Coordinates of C-alpha atoms in Angstrom, one line a residue:
M10 CA -24.8 -20.8 90.4
A11 CA -23.1 -21.3 87.1
A12 CA -19.6 -20.0 87.1
E13 CA -20.2 -17.9 83.9
Q14 CA -23.2 -16.1 85.2
K15 CA -22.8 -12.3 85.2
I16 CA -23.4 -10.4 88.4
A17 CA -24.9 -6.9 88.7
I18 CA -25.0 -4.8 91.9
V19 CA -27.9 -2.3 91.8
S20 CA -28.3 0.5 94.3
V21 CA -30.1 3.6 93.0
Y22 CA -31.9 6.6 94.5
D23 CA -33.4 7.7 91.2
K24 CA -35.5 4.6 90.2
T25 CA -36.4 5.9 86.7
G26 CA -36.3 2.9 84.3
L27 CA -35.3 0.5 87.1
L28 CA -37.9 -2.2 86.4
D29 CA -37.1 -2.2 82.6
L30 CA -33.5 -2.6 83.5
A31 CA -34.2 -5.4 85.9
K32 CA -36.3 -7.2 83.3
G33 CA -33.6 -6.9 80.7
L34 CA -30.9 -8.2 83.1
V35 CA -33.1 -11.2 84.1
Q36 CA -33.7 -12.0 80.4
Q37 CA -29.9 -12.1 79.9
N38 CA -29.5 -14.4 82.9
V39 CA -27.7 -11.8 85.0
R40 CA -27.7 -12.3 88.8
I41 CA -29.1 -9.1 90.5
L42 CA -27.9 -8.1 93.9
A43 CA -29.5 -5.0 95.3
S44 CA -29.9 -3.1 98.5
G45 CA -32.6 -1.3 100.5
G46 CA -35.4 0.3 98.6
T47 CA -33.9 -0.8 95.3
A48 CA -34.2 -4.5 96.2
K49 CA -37.7 -4.0 97.6
M50 CA -39.0 -2.4 94.4
I51 CA -37.5 -5.1 92.1
R52 CA -38.8 -7.9 94.4
E53 CA -42.3 -6.4 94.6
S54 CA -42.5 -6.3 90.8
G55 CA -41.9 -10.0 90.6
F56 CA -38.3 -10.1 89.3
P57 CA -35.7 -12.3 91.0
V58 CA -33.3 -10.3 93.1
E59 CA -31.1 -11.0 96.1
D60 CA -30.0 -8.7 98.9
V61 CA -26.4 -7.7 98.9
S62 CA -26.1 -9.5 102.2
A63 CA -26.3 -12.7 100.2
I64 CA -22.6 -12.3 99.3
T65 CA -21.5 -10.1 102.3
K66 CA -23.1 -12.4 104.8
A67 CA -23.6 -9.2 106.8
P68 CA -26.9 -7.5 107.4
E69 CA -27.6 -3.8 106.5
M70 CA -26.8 -1.8 109.7
L71 CA -26.7 1.7 111.1
A72 CA -30.1 2.5 109.7
G73 CA -29.0 1.5 106.2
R74 CA -25.8 3.6 106.3
V75 CA -23.7 0.4 105.8
K76 CA -24.9 -1.9 103.1
T77 CA -22.4 -2.4 100.4
L78 CA -19.1 -1.5 102.1
H79 CA -17.6 -5.0 102.2
P80 CA -14.7 -6.9 100.6
A81 CA -17.2 -9.3 99.0
V82 CA -18.6 -6.3 97.0
H83 CA -15.5 -4.2 96.3
A84 CA -13.1 -7.0 95.7
G85 CA -15.6 -8.3 93.2
I86 CA -15.7 -4.9 91.5
L87 CA -12.0 -4.0 91.6
A88 CA -10.6 -7.4 90.6
R89 CA -8.8 -7.4 87.3
N90 CA -8.2 -10.3 84.9
L91 CA -4.9 -11.1 86.6
A92 CA -3.8 -14.5 88.0
S93 CA -3.0 -13.0 91.4
D94 CA -6.4 -11.4 91.6
E95 CA -8.1 -14.6 90.6
K96 CA -6.2 -16.4 93.4
D97 CA -7.2 -13.8 96.0
L98 CA -10.9 -14.1 94.9
A99 CA -10.8 -17.9 95.0
D100 CA -9.2 -17.9 98.5
Q101 CA -12.0 -15.7 99.8
N102 CA -14.7 -17.3 97.8
I103 CA -15.6 -14.0 96.1
N104 CA -17.1 -13.7 92.6
K105 CA -16.4 -11.0 90.1
V106 CA -19.0 -8.2 89.7
D107 CA -19.6 -7.3 86.0
F108 CA -22.1 -4.5 86.2
V109 CA -22.7 -1.7 88.8
V110 CA -25.9 0.4 88.6
C111 CA -25.8 3.3 91.0
N112 CA -26.8 6.9 91.4
L113 CA -26.8 9.1 94.5
Y114 CA -29.0 10.9 97.0
P115 CA -30.0 14.3 95.7
F116 CA -27.8 16.4 97.9
K117 CA -28.3 19.6 95.8
D118 CA -32.1 19.4 96.1
T119 CA -31.8 18.9 99.9
V120 CA -29.6 21.9 100.6
A121 CA -31.5 24.1 98.2
K122 CA -34.5 24.0 100.5
V123 CA -35.1 26.8 103.0
N124 CA -33.6 26.5 106.4
V125 CA -31.9 23.1 105.9
S126 CA -30.0 22.2 109.1
I127 CA -26.5 20.8 109.0
P128 CA -27.7 17.4 110.4
E129 CA -30.3 17.2 107.6
A130 CA -27.7 17.9 105.0
V131 CA -25.3 15.4 106.5
E132 CA -27.9 12.6 106.2
E133 CA -28.0 13.1 102.4
I134 CA -24.2 12.5 102.0
D135 CA -23.9 9.1 100.3
I136 CA -21.0 7.0 101.2
G137 CA -21.5 3.5 99.9
G138 CA -23.0 4.7 96.6
V139 CA -20.0 7.0 95.8
T140 CA -17.7 4.1 96.6
L141 CA -19.5 1.7 94.3
I142 CA -19.5 4.2 91.5
R143 CA -15.9 5.2 91.9
A144 CA -14.7 1.5 92.2
A145 CA -16.6 0.4 89.1
A146 CA -15.5 3.5 87.1
K147 CA -11.9 2.9 88.1
N148 CA -12.0 -0.7 86.8
H149 CA -14.0 0.2 83.7
K150 CA -11.7 -1.8 81.5
R151 CA -13.7 -4.8 82.8
V152 CA -16.7 -3.5 84.8
T153 CA -19.6 -1.5 83.3
I154 CA -20.8 1.4 85.5
L155 CA -24.3 2.9 84.9
S156 CA -25.0 6.1 86.8
D157 CA -27.5 7.6 84.5
P158 CA -30.9 6.0 83.8
Q159 CA -30.8 7.4 80.3
D160 CA -28.1 4.9 79.5
Y161 CA -30.1 1.8 80.4
A162 CA -31.7 1.2 77.0
G163 CA -28.4 1.4 75.1
F164 CA -26.7 -0.9 77.7
L165 CA -29.4 -3.5 77.4
S166 CA -29.2 -3.4 73.6
E167 CA -25.5 -4.2 73.7
L168 CA -26.0 -6.8 76.4
E169 CA -28.5 -8.6 74.2
K170 CA -25.8 -8.7 71.5
G171 CA -23.4 -10.4 74.0
E172 CA -20.9 -7.7 74.8
I173 CA -20.7 -4.2 76.3
T174 CA -18.2 -2.4 74.0
E175 CA -15.1 -0.7 75.2
Q176 CA -16.3 2.6 73.8
S177 CA -19.5 2.3 75.9
R178 CA -17.7 1.3 79.1
N179 CA -15.3 4.3 78.6
R180 CA -18.3 6.7 78.1
Y181 CA -20.2 5.3 81.1
A182 CA -17.0 5.7 83.3
L183 CA -16.5 9.3 82.3
K184 CA -20.1 10.0 83.1
A185 CA -19.7 8.2 86.5
F186 CA -16.6 10.3 87.4
E187 CA -18.5 13.5 86.5
H188 CA -21.4 12.4 88.6
T189 CA -19.3 11.9 91.7
A190 CA -17.3 15.0 91.0
D191 CA -20.5 17.1 90.8
Y192 CA -21.8 15.4 93.9
D193 CA -18.6 16.1 95.9
G194 CA -18.5 19.6 94.5
A195 CA -22.0 20.3 95.8
I196 CA -21.1 18.9 99.3
A197 CA -17.9 20.9 99.4
G198 CA -19.8 24.0 98.3
Y199 CA -22.4 23.6 101.1
F200 CA -19.8 23.1 103.8
R201 CA -17.7 25.9 102.4
K202 CA -20.6 28.2 103.2
Q203 CA -20.9 26.7 106.7
Y204 CA -17.3 26.4 107.8
A205 CA -14.9 28.5 105.6
S206 CA -15.2 31.5 107.9
G207 CA -14.5 34.0 105.1
E208 CA -11.0 32.7 104.3
Q209 CA -12.2 30.7 101.2
Y210 CA -15.8 31.8 100.8
M211 CA -17.5 35.2 100.7
A212 CA -21.2 35.6 100.3
L213 CA -22.2 38.5 98.0
R214 CA -25.3 40.6 98.1
Y215 CA -26.4 39.4 94.7
G216 CA -24.9 38.6 91.3
A217 CA -24.7 40.9 88.2
N218 CA -28.3 42.0 88.9
P219 CA -30.3 42.2 92.1
H220 CA -32.5 39.3 91.2
Q221 CA -29.5 36.9 90.7
K222 CA -29.3 35.3 94.2
P223 CA -27.5 33.7 95.8
A224 CA -24.0 34.8 94.7
A225 CA -20.6 34.2 96.2
A226 CA -16.9 34.4 95.7
F227 CA -14.8 31.4 96.7
T228 CA -11.6 29.4 96.1
N229 CA -11.4 25.6 96.3
D230 CA -8.2 24.9 98.1
T231 CA -6.6 28.2 99.1
P232 CA -7.7 31.3 101.0
L233 CA -9.1 34.2 99.0
P234 CA -6.2 36.3 97.9
F235 CA -7.7 39.6 99.1
K236 CA -9.0 41.1 102.3
V237 CA -11.9 43.4 102.7
L238 CA -10.7 46.5 104.7
C239 CA -13.9 48.5 104.2
G240 CA -17.3 48.1 102.5
S241 CA -18.9 45.0 101.0
P242 CA -17.9 43.8 97.5
G243 CA -20.5 43.0 94.9
Y244 CA -20.3 40.6 92.0
I245 CA -19.4 43.2 89.4
N246 CA -17.1 44.9 91.8
L247 CA -15.0 41.7 92.0
L248 CA -15.1 41.1 88.3
D249 CA -13.7 44.6 87.8
C250 CA -11.1 44.2 90.6
L251 CA -9.9 40.8 89.5
N252 CA -9.4 42.1 85.9
A253 CA -7.9 45.4 87.0
W254 CA -5.4 44.1 89.5
P255 CA -3.4 41.9 87.0
L256 CA -3.4 44.8 84.6
V257 CA -1.6 47.1 86.9
K258 CA 0.6 44.3 88.2
E259 CA 1.7 43.5 84.7
L260 CA 2.3 47.2 83.8
K261 CA 4.5 47.6 86.9
Q262 CA 6.4 44.4 86.0
A263 CA 6.9 45.4 82.4
L264 CA 7.8 49.1 82.9
G265 CA 9.1 49.3 86.4
L266 CA 6.8 52.2 87.3
P267 CA 3.8 52.4 89.6
A268 CA 0.6 51.7 87.6
A269 CA -3.1 52.5 88.0
A270 CA -6.3 51.4 86.2
S271 CA -9.8 52.7 86.2
F272 CA -12.3 49.9 85.5
K273 CA -16.0 49.9 84.5
H274 CA -18.1 46.9 83.6
V275 CA -15.1 44.6 83.1
S276 CA -13.1 46.8 80.8
P277 CA -10.6 49.6 81.5
A278 CA -11.8 53.2 81.2
G279 CA -8.2 54.2 81.6
A280 CA -4.7 52.9 82.6
A281 CA -1.4 54.5 83.1
V282 CA 2.0 54.3 84.6
G283 CA 3.4 57.0 86.9
T284 CA 5.2 59.6 84.7
P285 CA 5.5 63.3 85.7
L286 CA 2.5 65.5 85.1
T287 CA 2.8 68.8 83.3
E288 CA 0.9 71.9 84.7
A289 CA -1.7 71.5 81.9
E290 CA -2.2 67.8 82.7
R291 CA -2.8 68.5 86.3
K292 CA -5.5 71.0 85.4
V293 CA -7.1 68.7 82.8
Y294 CA -7.1 65.8 85.2
F295 CA -8.6 68.0 88.1
V296 CA -5.6 67.3 90.3
D297 CA -3.9 70.7 90.4
D298 CA -5.0 71.1 94.1
I299 CA -3.6 67.7 95.3
E300 CA -0.8 68.4 97.7
G301 CA 2.2 66.1 97.3
I302 CA 1.3 64.8 93.9
E303 CA 4.6 65.9 92.4
T304 CA 6.4 63.4 94.6
S305 CA 4.0 60.5 94.2
A306 CA 4.3 58.5 91.0
L307 CA 1.3 56.4 92.1
A308 CA -0.9 59.5 92.4
Q309 CA 0.4 60.6 89.0
A310 CA -0.5 57.2 87.5
Y311 CA -4.1 57.3 88.9
A312 CA -4.5 60.9 87.8
R313 CA -3.7 59.8 84.2
A314 CA -5.8 56.7 84.4
R315 CA -8.8 58.6 85.7
G316 CA -8.2 61.5 83.4
A317 CA -8.1 59.5 80.2
D318 CA -11.9 59.3 79.9
R319 CA -13.6 60.9 82.9
M320 CA -17.0 60.2 81.5
S321 CA -16.4 56.4 81.4
S322 CA -14.5 56.5 84.8
F323 CA -17.5 57.9 86.7
G324 CA -18.3 55.3 89.4
D325 CA -15.2 53.2 88.6
V326 CA -13.3 50.5 90.4
I327 CA -9.6 51.5 90.9
A328 CA -6.6 49.2 90.8
L329 CA -3.2 50.4 92.1
S330 CA 0.1 48.5 91.8
D331 CA 1.7 50.0 94.9
V332 CA 0.9 50.8 98.5
V333 CA -1.6 53.7 98.4
D334 CA -0.2 56.9 99.8
V335 CA -2.1 60.1 100.9
P336 CA -1.9 62.0 97.6
T337 CA -3.4 59.1 95.8
A338 CA -6.1 58.7 98.4
K339 CA -6.9 62.4 98.2
I340 CA -7.6 62.1 94.5
I341 CA -9.8 59.1 95.1
G342 CA -11.6 60.9 97.8
K343 CA -12.7 63.7 95.4
E344 CA -14.0 61.4 92.7
V345 CA -17.2 59.3 92.4
S346 CA -15.9 55.7 92.6
D347 CA -17.1 52.4 93.9
G348 CA -13.9 50.9 95.3
V349 CA -10.2 50.3 95.1
I350 CA -7.9 47.3 95.2
A351 CA -4.2 47.6 96.0
P352 CA -1.4 45.6 97.8
G353 CA -1.6 47.9 100.8
Y354 CA -2.5 51.3 102.3
E355 CA -0.7 53.9 104.4
A356 CA -2.6 54.3 107.6
A357 CA -3.5 58.0 106.8
A358 CA -4.6 57.0 103.3
L359 CA -6.8 54.3 104.6
E360 CA -8.6 56.7 106.9
I361 CA -9.3 59.0 104.0
L362 CA -10.8 56.1 102.0
K363 CA -12.9 54.8 104.9
K364 CA -14.7 58.1 105.0
K365 CA -16.1 57.8 101.5
K366 CA -19.7 56.8 101.0
G367 CA -20.4 57.1 104.7
G368 CA -18.0 54.4 105.5
K369 CA -19.2 51.9 102.9
Y370 CA -16.6 52.6 100.3
L371 CA -15.0 49.3 99.1
V372 CA -11.4 48.9 100.0
L373 CA -9.7 45.6 99.1
Q374 CA -6.1 44.6 100.0
M375 CA -4.7 42.2 97.5
D376 CA -1.9 39.7 98.1
P377 CA 0.8 40.8 95.7
E378 CA 2.4 37.3 95.7
Y379 CA -0.8 35.6 94.6
N380 CA -0.6 33.7 91.3
P381 CA -3.8 32.1 89.9
P382 CA -3.8 28.6 88.5
R383 CA -2.7 28.1 85.0
T384 CA -6.1 26.7 84.0
E385 CA -9.2 28.8 84.3
T386 CA -12.8 27.5 84.1
R387 CA -16.1 29.4 83.7
T388 CA -19.7 28.2 83.3
V389 CA -21.9 29.7 80.6
Y390 CA -25.5 28.5 80.4
G391 CA -24.6 25.3 82.3
I392 CA -21.6 24.5 80.0
N393 CA -18.1 24.5 81.5
L394 CA -15.5 26.2 79.4
Q395 CA -11.8 25.7 80.2
Q396 CA -8.6 27.2 78.9
H397 CA -5.0 27.9 79.8
R398 CA -4.9 31.4 81.4
N399 CA -3.6 34.1 79.1
D400 CA -0.1 34.4 80.7
F401 CA 1.6 35.9 77.7
E402 CA 4.0 38.5 79.0
V403 CA 4.1 41.9 77.2
T404 CA 7.2 44.1 77.7
P405 CA 8.8 46.9 75.6
R406 CA 10.9 44.1 74.0
T407 CA 7.7 42.6 72.5
F408 CA 7.7 45.3 69.8
S409 CA 11.0 44.5 68.0
K410 CA 9.6 43.2 64.7
I411 CA 9.1 46.3 62.6
I412 CA 7.3 45.5 59.4
T413 CA 7.4 49.0 57.9
P414 CA 9.3 51.1 57.2
K415 CA 11.9 48.5 56.2
N416 CA 15.4 48.9 57.7
S417 CA 13.9 51.1 60.4
A418 CA 15.8 51.8 63.5
P419 CA 14.5 50.3 66.8
L420 CA 11.5 52.0 68.3
P421 CA 12.2 55.0 70.7
E422 CA 11.8 54.1 74.3
S423 CA 8.7 56.2 74.7
A424 CA 7.0 54.4 71.8
A425 CA 7.9 50.9 73.1
R426 CA 6.6 52.0 76.6
D427 CA 3.3 53.3 75.2
L428 CA 2.8 50.3 73.0
A429 CA 3.3 48.1 76.1
V430 CA 0.8 50.2 78.0
A431 CA -1.8 49.9 75.2
T432 CA -1.2 46.2 74.6
I433 CA -1.2 45.1 78.3
T434 CA -4.5 47.1 78.7
L435 CA -6.0 45.1 75.8
K436 CA -5.3 41.9 77.6
Y437 CA -8.0 42.9 80.1
T438 CA -10.4 44.7 77.7
Q439 CA -13.5 43.0 76.3
S440 CA -12.9 42.2 72.6
N441 CA -12.8 43.4 69.9
S442 CA -10.6 46.2 71.3
V443 CA -8.2 48.9 70.1
C444 CA -6.2 51.1 72.4
Y445 CA -4.5 54.5 71.8
A446 CA -1.7 55.5 74.2
L447 CA 0.6 58.4 74.8
N448 CA 2.9 59.6 77.6
G449 CA 2.6 56.3 79.5
Q450 CA -1.2 56.3 79.6
V451 CA -4.3 55.2 77.7
V452 CA -5.9 58.1 75.9
G453 CA -8.6 56.3 74.0
L454 CA -10.0 52.8 74.2
G455 CA -12.6 51.1 72.0
A456 CA -14.0 47.9 73.7
G457 CA -16.5 45.2 72.9
Q458 CA -17.3 46.2 69.4
Q459 CA -18.2 43.6 66.7
S460 CA -16.1 45.2 64.0
R461 CA -12.5 46.3 64.1
I462 CA -13.1 49.7 62.5
H463 CA -15.8 50.6 65.0
C464 CA -13.2 49.8 67.8
T465 CA -10.7 52.0 66.0
R466 CA -13.2 54.9 65.5
L467 CA -14.5 54.7 69.1
A468 CA -11.0 54.7 70.6
G469 CA -9.9 57.4 68.2
D470 CA -12.9 59.6 69.0
K471 CA -12.0 59.3 72.7
A472 CA -8.4 60.1 72.0
D473 CA -9.5 63.2 70.1
N474 CA -11.7 64.3 73.0
W475 CA -8.8 63.7 75.4
W476 CA -6.6 66.0 73.3
M477 CA -9.2 68.7 72.9
R478 CA -9.4 69.0 76.7
F479 CA -5.9 70.5 76.5
H480 CA -7.1 73.4 74.3
E481 CA -6.7 76.8 76.1
R482 CA -10.4 77.5 75.7
I483 CA -11.2 74.5 77.9
L484 CA -8.2 75.0 80.3
N485 CA -9.4 78.5 81.0
I486 CA -13.1 77.7 81.5
K487 CA -14.6 79.9 84.3
W488 CA -16.9 77.6 86.3
K489 CA -19.9 78.8 88.3
K490 CA -19.1 78.4 92.0
G491 CA -20.2 75.1 93.4
T492 CA -20.2 73.2 90.1
K493 CA -19.5 69.5 90.9
R494 CA -16.7 67.5 89.2
P495 CA -19.1 65.2 87.3
D496 CA -21.0 68.3 85.9
K497 CA -17.7 69.8 84.8
S498 CA -16.7 66.5 83.1
N499 CA -20.0 66.3 81.3
A500 CA -19.8 70.0 80.1
I501 CA -16.2 69.5 79.0
D502 CA -17.1 66.4 77.1
L503 CA -19.9 68.1 75.2
L504 CA -17.6 71.0 74.3
A505 CA -14.6 68.8 73.4
S506 CA -16.7 66.4 71.2
G507 CA -18.7 69.2 69.5
Q508 CA -21.9 67.6 70.6
L509 CA -23.3 70.9 72.1
P510 CA -27.0 71.3 72.7
T511 CA -28.5 74.1 70.7
D512 CA -31.6 75.1 72.6
G513 CA -34.2 74.1 75.2
P514 CA -33.7 72.7 78.7
E515 CA -30.5 70.8 77.7
R516 CA -28.9 74.1 76.5
E517 CA -30.0 75.8 79.7
A518 CA -28.4 73.0 81.8
F519 CA -25.2 73.2 79.8
E520 CA -24.9 77.0 80.1
G521 CA -25.8 76.9 83.8
V522 CA -22.4 75.6 85.0
F523 CA -20.4 78.5 83.5
E524 CA -19.7 82.0 84.7
E525 CA -18.9 82.7 81.0
V526 CA -20.2 80.2 78.4
P527 CA -17.3 79.1 76.1
A528 CA -17.8 79.3 72.4
A529 CA -18.1 76.1 70.4
F530 CA -15.1 75.0 68.3
T531 CA -15.3 75.7 64.6
P532 CA -14.2 72.9 62.3
E533 CA -11.1 74.9 61.4
E534 CA -10.2 75.4 65.1
R535 CA -10.6 71.7 65.8
Q536 CA -8.6 70.7 62.8
A537 CA -5.7 73.1 63.7
W538 CA -5.6 71.8 67.2
M539 CA -5.8 68.1 66.2
A540 CA -2.8 68.7 63.9
K541 CA -0.7 69.2 67.0
L542 CA -1.4 65.7 68.4
D543 CA 1.6 63.5 67.5
Q544 CA 3.5 60.4 68.5
V545 CA 0.4 58.5 69.5
C546 CA 0.7 54.7 69.7
V547 CA -2.1 52.2 68.8
S548 CA -2.4 48.6 69.7
S549 CA -5.0 46.1 68.5
D550 CA -6.0 42.8 70.1
A551 CA -6.2 41.2 66.6
F552 CA -5.1 42.0 63.1
F553 CA -6.3 45.1 61.2
P554 CA -8.3 43.5 58.3
F555 CA -8.7 46.7 56.2
I556 CA -6.8 49.9 55.5
D557 CA -9.7 52.0 56.9
N558 CA -8.3 51.3 60.4
V559 CA -5.0 52.8 59.5
F560 CA -6.5 55.9 58.0
R561 CA -8.7 56.5 61.1
A562 CA -5.7 56.0 63.4
A563 CA -3.6 58.5 61.4
R564 CA -6.2 61.2 62.0
S565 CA -5.5 61.1 65.7
G566 CA -1.8 61.7 65.5
V567 CA -0.8 58.0 65.4
K568 CA 2.8 57.3 64.5
Y569 CA 3.1 53.7 65.8
I570 CA 0.8 50.7 65.3
A571 CA 1.2 47.3 66.9
A572 CA -1.1 44.4 65.8
P573 CA -0.8 40.7 65.0
G574 CA -0.4 39.7 61.4
G575 CA -2.4 37.0 59.7
S576 CA -5.0 38.9 57.6
Q577 CA -5.3 38.2 53.9
N578 CA -5.1 42.0 53.6
D579 CA -1.9 42.5 55.6
V580 CA 0.2 43.8 52.7
P581 CA -2.2 46.7 51.8
V582 CA -2.4 47.6 55.5
F583 CA 1.4 47.7 55.9
E584 CA 1.7 49.7 52.6
T585 CA -0.9 52.2 53.8
A586 CA 0.9 52.7 57.1
E587 CA 4.2 53.3 55.3
K588 CA 2.5 55.9 53.0
L589 CA 1.2 57.7 56.1
G590 CA 4.5 57.7 57.9
I591 CA 3.4 55.2 60.5
T592 CA 5.7 52.6 61.9
F593 CA 3.9 49.2 61.9
V594 CA 5.1 46.6 64.4
E595 CA 3.9 43.0 64.3
Q596 CA 3.4 41.6 67.8
N597 CA 2.6 38.0 66.8
I598 CA 0.1 37.3 69.5
R599 CA -3.7 37.7 69.5
L600 CA -5.1 39.0 72.8
F601 CA -8.9 38.4 72.7
H602 CA -10.5 38.7 76.2
H603 CA -14.0 37.6 77.0

């Protein structure tokens, strides 16, 4: 053998393009060493090929499980152009390997079959192939690794020109590392299902929709940070829980008060901290009959979070920052809800919750010390997207840069608190989003709209409805005995919004819940009542591009706006706020959430 002859080791499961590759290698005087079925196919096609045993001097053994695991193979692959490496190779009479062509058994295809046993899966775990690929990829400064048949043609083209470029070797190495990573990930995923015992892996009934099976929740190297105390979580339940929990955790950290959130379809329907409830608020939020609520800041927080937008909160997932007490559990027990996540539960509170939904109500206990990795990855349509987790911390001190009015005094504590509530809520709201807050709670939230003004209008309309519910005409409604809470919420929403049915079955259904049907609000009555709404705070997850947002916010009693700067139209927006008597605070951070 001529000393300068190149050597290729070929061992492939996917034999697509193999013979064209062998032909090209032979034409370029490359010595081909192959194993098993790869060698057989090349040999039967008439191309010169040697078994790997020609250099290992050892036969394939253990039914083919050991073929290439030998110093003659791996020293030849891993050797660098160093004098010490050259001496070691010479001492052991080993030649350098220049090219490695290898791909792996289709483990994913095997375990995707119905009723695959663990022994069957184990047989598809490639050892020698992974080692070949990883060794060649590690030494890609000298060795070319081909793990994808689609790369054969380009490789042969460069080989004919006399050199495999560094750029190509780098690209092939990256693809090789991704190939083994995907392969190992599939193996780990399979055995996670078999052996993780619920600590790292949880099978779910289905994904976002019933036809999306299988579905699971899992971690790679740590136990799941929550325990299921009751019920069985679904995919969307967990999406809501894992967005709602950090929201209340951050509210508690920022403001030092117990916090609660009501989540629906991966956006908050309401969020609040535990500030005392007035008599009117207790009535509006349907909690005037909850014993002990006056001493439970957590119950007050959830009453506010649920009461912000009762229509959107129907069937919510609840997040609570503190150990759940009996008054809080009693509120949850009366509402239509899918589940709750909290750091703990008093024994009596847990018993109340376990009785919901015939014992199927979802109760999760979250590890309050859990901190997620700084990098988060998601897969969309087969593409992996990765980013640094949004760990920007919002506190009342965030709102210190007052743009207008100039020379303004610092914000009142209540305004800084409410801007913090609104802004932290936006961190976990589908963008675009705008949030109105007052008295330590969200009062209107516009989520997932394509234009900023529609976010502002939607959130403002919800804030208006929230405020109309405090009108004495609504507070003094006489309900027909037996009217359910959701029916009350729906009737109040129609009355507060002015969207009353005028005739037909819908009007009959509306009137059917009252002992005395309340009169509709006239425009003059509505305007007079709305004029009493004041000191509302608004936060936006990105800049306000036009002055129409400021005008709409002002109609709902807004006196403070926080939003990032950066729009070409910033100056008119700031000037409009000043004319309307609104304090505009620049928060200097965009908070898109998708």
